[in-house]
XYZ file of C-alpha atoms in Angstrom:
306
model
C 12.277 -4.062 -29.123
C 9.766 -2.059 -27.924
C 6.236 -4.135 -27.771
C 4.452 -1.495 -25.573
C 1.485 -1.521 -28.361
C 0.889 -5.159 -27.585
C -0.165 -4.875 -24.050
C -3.910 -5.723 -23.712
C -5.495 -4.262 -20.735
C -7.842 -7.044 -18.976
C -11.231 -5.880 -16.966
C -12.343 -7.717 -13.566
C -13.477 -10.962 -15.434
C -10.025 -11.136 -17.491
C -11.581 -9.565 -20.447
C -9.930 -6.841 -22.713
C -10.942 -3.367 -20.973
C -13.828 -1.495 -23.127
C -12.440 1.124 -25.296
C -14.188 3.812 -23.630
C -11.870 2.969 -20.137
C -8.475 3.317 -22.608
C -6.775 6.392 -23.550
C -4.211 7.699 -25.384
C -0.862 8.649 -24.303
C 2.000 9.499 -26.536
C 0.476 7.476 -29.036
C 0.074 4.609 -26.475
C -3.153 3.172 -25.354
C -3.320 2.753 -21.643
C -6.343 2.507 -19.078
C -7.941 5.725 -18.152
C -6.553 5.042 -14.220
C -3.209 4.379 -15.009
C -2.358 7.759 -15.347
C -3.316 8.142 -11.744
C -1.120 5.355 -10.691
C 1.755 6.650 -13.306
C 1.727 9.828 -11.456
C 1.813 8.414 -8.230
C 4.984 6.371 -9.404
C 6.717 9.611 -11.057
C 6.221 11.493 -7.702
C 7.687 8.788 -5.670
C 10.661 8.554 -8.106
C 10.938 12.127 -7.871
C 11.244 12.100 -4.334
C 13.620 9.074 -3.997
C 16.151 10.756 -6.782
C 15.953 13.981 -4.643
C 16.680 11.958 -1.484
C 19.323 9.940 -2.710
C 21.298 12.559 -4.670
C 21.605 15.123 -2.219
C 19.849 18.215 -3.971
C 18.206 20.917 -2.438
C 16.681 19.820 0.903
C 13.146 21.051 1.129
C 11.982 20.895 4.787
C 7.845 20.516 5.187
C 7.544 20.072 8.919
C 9.417 21.528 11.701
C 9.073 22.411 15.293
C 7.680 25.460 15.809
C 7.197 27.707 19.241
C 3.798 27.188 20.362
C 4.559 23.948 22.271
C 4.258 21.451 19.155
C 0.620 22.268 18.517
C 1.216 24.252 15.060
C 3.317 23.831 12.109
C 6.449 25.974 10.549
C 7.502 25.531 7.320
C 11.166 25.655 7.283
C 11.420 26.158 3.496
C 8.454 26.090 1.139
C 8.157 22.535 -0.764
C 8.521 23.205 -4.610
C 5.571 21.733 -6.579
C 3.284 20.872 -3.372
C 0.743 22.308 -1.622
C 1.179 23.338 2.366
C 1.470 20.469 4.828
C -1.483 19.687 6.751
C -1.206 21.431 10.393
C -0.309 18.044 12.188
C 2.311 18.951 14.579
C 6.187 18.939 14.687
C 6.326 15.099 13.936
C 6.495 13.871 10.287
C 3.789 11.438 9.189
C 5.076 7.848 8.397
C 2.061 6.533 6.711
C -1.354 8.485 5.020
C -4.753 6.861 4.499
C -7.704 8.824 2.917
C -11.555 7.541 2.709
C -14.952 8.893 4.189
C -14.246 12.705 3.547
C -11.180 12.589 5.870
C -7.416 12.061 5.781
C -5.897 10.077 8.272
C -2.096 10.897 9.436
C 0.395 8.182 11.128
C 2.758 9.572 13.435
C 5.252 7.775 15.811
C 2.866 7.568 18.994
C -0.233 9.061 17.281
C -2.929 8.833 14.589
C -4.608 11.960 13.653
C -8.036 12.289 11.410
C -7.646 15.763 9.465
C -10.813 17.414 7.266
C -9.271 18.392 3.854
C -11.544 21.373 3.999
C -10.826 22.808 7.112
C -7.397 21.812 7.327
C -8.274 20.716 11.006
C -7.608 17.886 13.111
C -11.077 16.712 14.211
C -9.898 13.320 16.048
C -6.641 11.632 17.467
C -5.268 8.743 19.555
C -2.300 7.828 21.130
C -0.684 4.374 19.076
C 0.547 1.963 21.790
C 4.001 0.593 21.964
C 5.146 3.239 19.247
C 8.844 4.480 19.122
C 11.288 5.784 16.881
C 12.653 2.879 16.030
C 9.024 1.373 15.005
C 8.420 0.857 11.481
C 4.253 1.550 11.088
C 1.914 0.889 8.623
C -1.554 2.350 8.323
C -3.922 0.086 6.706
C -7.640 1.279 5.830
C -10.665 -0.947 5.783
C -13.307 1.430 4.289
C -16.232 -1.323 4.147
C -15.744 -1.880 8.146
C -14.832 1.866 8.922
C -12.077 0.910 10.883
C -8.073 1.786 10.783
C -5.385 -0.829 11.399
C -1.799 -0.053 12.692
C 0.688 -2.287 12.472
C 4.437 -2.358 13.297
C 6.624 -4.192 10.836
C 10.116 -5.051 10.894
C 10.732 -5.170 14.623
C 11.476 -8.861 16.741
C 8.206 -7.684 18.788
C 5.585 -5.871 16.897
C 1.905 -5.188 17.592
C -1.207 -4.704 16.072
C -4.244 -1.888 16.569
C -7.557 -1.411 15.456
C -9.450 1.838 15.370
C -13.009 3.156 14.964
C -12.398 5.400 11.922
C -15.097 7.980 13.327
C -13.892 8.173 16.623
C -10.200 6.849 16.536
C -11.297 5.000 19.457
C -9.145 2.322 20.140
C -11.247 -1.281 19.497
C -8.685 -3.998 20.522
C -4.835 -4.573 20.243
C -2.607 -7.684 20.175
C 1.559 -8.332 20.296
C 2.877 -10.285 17.814
C 6.187 -11.532 18.397
C 7.385 -12.604 14.950
C 8.492 -10.244 12.980
C 5.730 -8.378 10.649
C 5.942 -7.895 7.168
C 3.348 -6.876 5.412
C -0.741 -6.617 6.198
C -3.577 -6.066 4.079
C -7.495 -6.058 4.787
C -10.417 -8.199 3.380
C -13.832 -8.641 4.507
C -13.401 -6.820 7.618
C -10.372 -8.984 8.825
C -6.795 -8.230 8.991
C -4.378 -10.481 7.059
C -0.837 -10.211 7.802
C 2.550 -12.162 7.153
C 5.294 -12.341 9.584
C 7.993 -15.395 10.082
C 5.363 -17.357 11.171
C 3.552 -17.188 7.665
C 0.322 -15.926 6.879
C -1.704 -15.036 9.784
C -5.568 -13.474 10.366
C -7.184 -11.585 12.692
C -11.016 -12.169 11.897
C -14.152 -9.939 13.620
C -14.991 -12.365 15.855
C -11.579 -13.733 16.762
C -10.023 -12.740 20.343
C -6.535 -12.785 19.066
C -4.786 -13.552 15.729
C -3.375 -16.933 14.610
C -1.536 -18.002 12.031
C -3.512 -19.661 8.833
C -3.499 -23.351 8.647
C -1.031 -24.247 5.835
C 0.048 -20.836 5.157
C 3.220 -21.120 7.373
C 5.481 -20.931 4.082
C 3.992 -17.531 2.972
C 5.829 -14.825 4.308
C 6.369 -12.032 2.016
C 4.008 -9.558 0.492
C 0.130 -9.631 0.812
C -2.041 -7.489 -0.956
C -5.583 -7.593 -1.005
C -7.930 -7.935 -4.329
C -11.449 -7.430 -2.964
C -12.952 -7.551 -6.636
C -12.129 -11.351 -6.703
C -12.503 -11.655 -2.709
C -8.794 -12.929 -2.700
C -5.588 -12.302 -1.396
C -2.441 -11.812 -3.666
C 1.028 -13.158 -2.055
C 4.476 -12.426 -3.428
C 7.157 -14.275 -1.778
C 10.883 -14.724 -2.319
C 10.475 -10.957 -3.913
C 9.044 -12.585 -7.163
C 6.940 -15.707 -6.534
C 3.204 -14.729 -7.268
C 0.509 -16.619 -5.773
C -3.383 -15.986 -4.746
C -5.194 -17.063 -1.747
C -9.066 -17.102 -0.946
C -9.544 -17.272 2.598
C -10.947 -20.731 3.468
C -9.690 -22.191 -0.097
C -5.992 -23.075 -0.884
C -3.169 -21.054 -2.096
C -2.364 -21.063 -6.015
C 0.402 -22.797 -7.729
C 3.251 -19.713 -8.000
C 4.124 -17.869 -11.069
C 7.452 -16.802 -10.970
C 7.817 -13.234 -12.366
C 10.514 -12.502 -14.685
C 12.570 -9.675 -12.667
C 14.543 -9.063 -9.698
C 11.976 -8.369 -6.872
C 8.922 -6.543 -6.521
C 5.321 -6.351 -5.088
C 1.451 -5.920 -6.528
C -0.891 -3.099 -6.553
C -4.374 -3.323 -7.159
C -5.976 -0.341 -8.489
C -9.794 -0.522 -9.331
C -9.819 -4.198 -9.968
C -6.661 -4.364 -12.107
C -3.438 -5.552 -10.926
C 0.029 -4.138 -11.343
C 3.451 -5.811 -10.518
C 5.831 -3.196 -9.835
C 9.502 -3.725 -9.058
C 12.818 -3.539 -10.442
C 14.697 -5.925 -13.314
C 18.088 -7.456 -12.945
C 19.341 -4.418 -14.749
C 18.074 -2.240 -11.824
C 15.594 -0.267 -14.117
C 12.042 -0.088 -13.014
C 9.407 -2.333 -13.841
C 5.506 -1.391 -14.110
C 3.723 -3.783 -15.929
C 0.086 -5.305 -15.916
C -0.705 -8.861 -14.301
C -3.568 -11.102 -15.782
C -5.827 -11.727 -13.034
C -6.371 -15.268 -14.125
C -2.705 -16.601 -14.971
C -1.073 -14.231 -12.581
C 1.297 -13.640 -15.267
C 2.842 -10.202 -16.332
C 2.506 -8.348 -19.570
C 4.868 -5.936 -20.969
C 6.344 -3.088 -19.186
C 4.731 -0.226 -19.245
C 6.238 2.480 -21.399
C 5.026 5.255 -19.172
C 8.066 4.448 -16.397
C 10.962 2.445 -18.159
C 13.137 6.003 -17.203
C 12.132 5.281 -13.635
C 14.818 3.843 -11.336
C 15.037 2.426 -7.774
C 13.659 5.442 -6.285
C 9.830 4.971 -7.514
C 7.248 4.281 -5.037
C 3.690 3.328 -5.757
C 0.279 4.108 -4.377
C -2.722 2.038 -5.224
């Protein structure tokens, strides 16, 4: 039975969102910003579907004949603008703030001016190779960028000045890194050793006392000065630095993670039936609301951007 009309969207304080922050979509009332997130999810779903079903190949980046300094379009991507000229190596992660786009590639991070489409700064990424999974984490409040290797037995963490891309500090981390997020100028990350932190003042990162059991996905909730944790693919809890972790709430899904958008929290994942789950999360109880109608047709190829 469709109960999508019963979704109540909450503001940062857990109260019902004002009417002027809600828009109508196909007869359904949704927060104004959810359309942006829904588009990101839909784009990811389309890409995932195309890759998974062997449709027409649209190559965005290809090696050129100028020593790897330019860009050659093998085929023009349908429905997308032309790629930034970041060279022949594909970007594995991107971030944008302060009027610049940052592209993380294997072995390099580059800052691109979106207006001139020129690289304004670049730096090498130590320890990266073709077998390394990399994550780019932006911290606009401190104007720094973090690069973390995830999913490898021996990982590394590096911090860069966002203006100059000067390497500020770096460290190896031997337990496998799984997820990372920034909060109040510190980098928090999960690994096989638990939830760890690398603060501004610390010379090296360390596992937070009492948090060794948290090895899943970490997401920052800066509006409420806390971290959101998803362990065992669906156990949702919160942790405020210097405090204790909340009692986990089990999400009624097979697996998933959280996205925080404009202070609102969404659970994104898949149900036991294999269908996509995209549901609001109460910021106080951390319980899921009704699955949003805008994504009920999406499959497992969906991606989200927060």
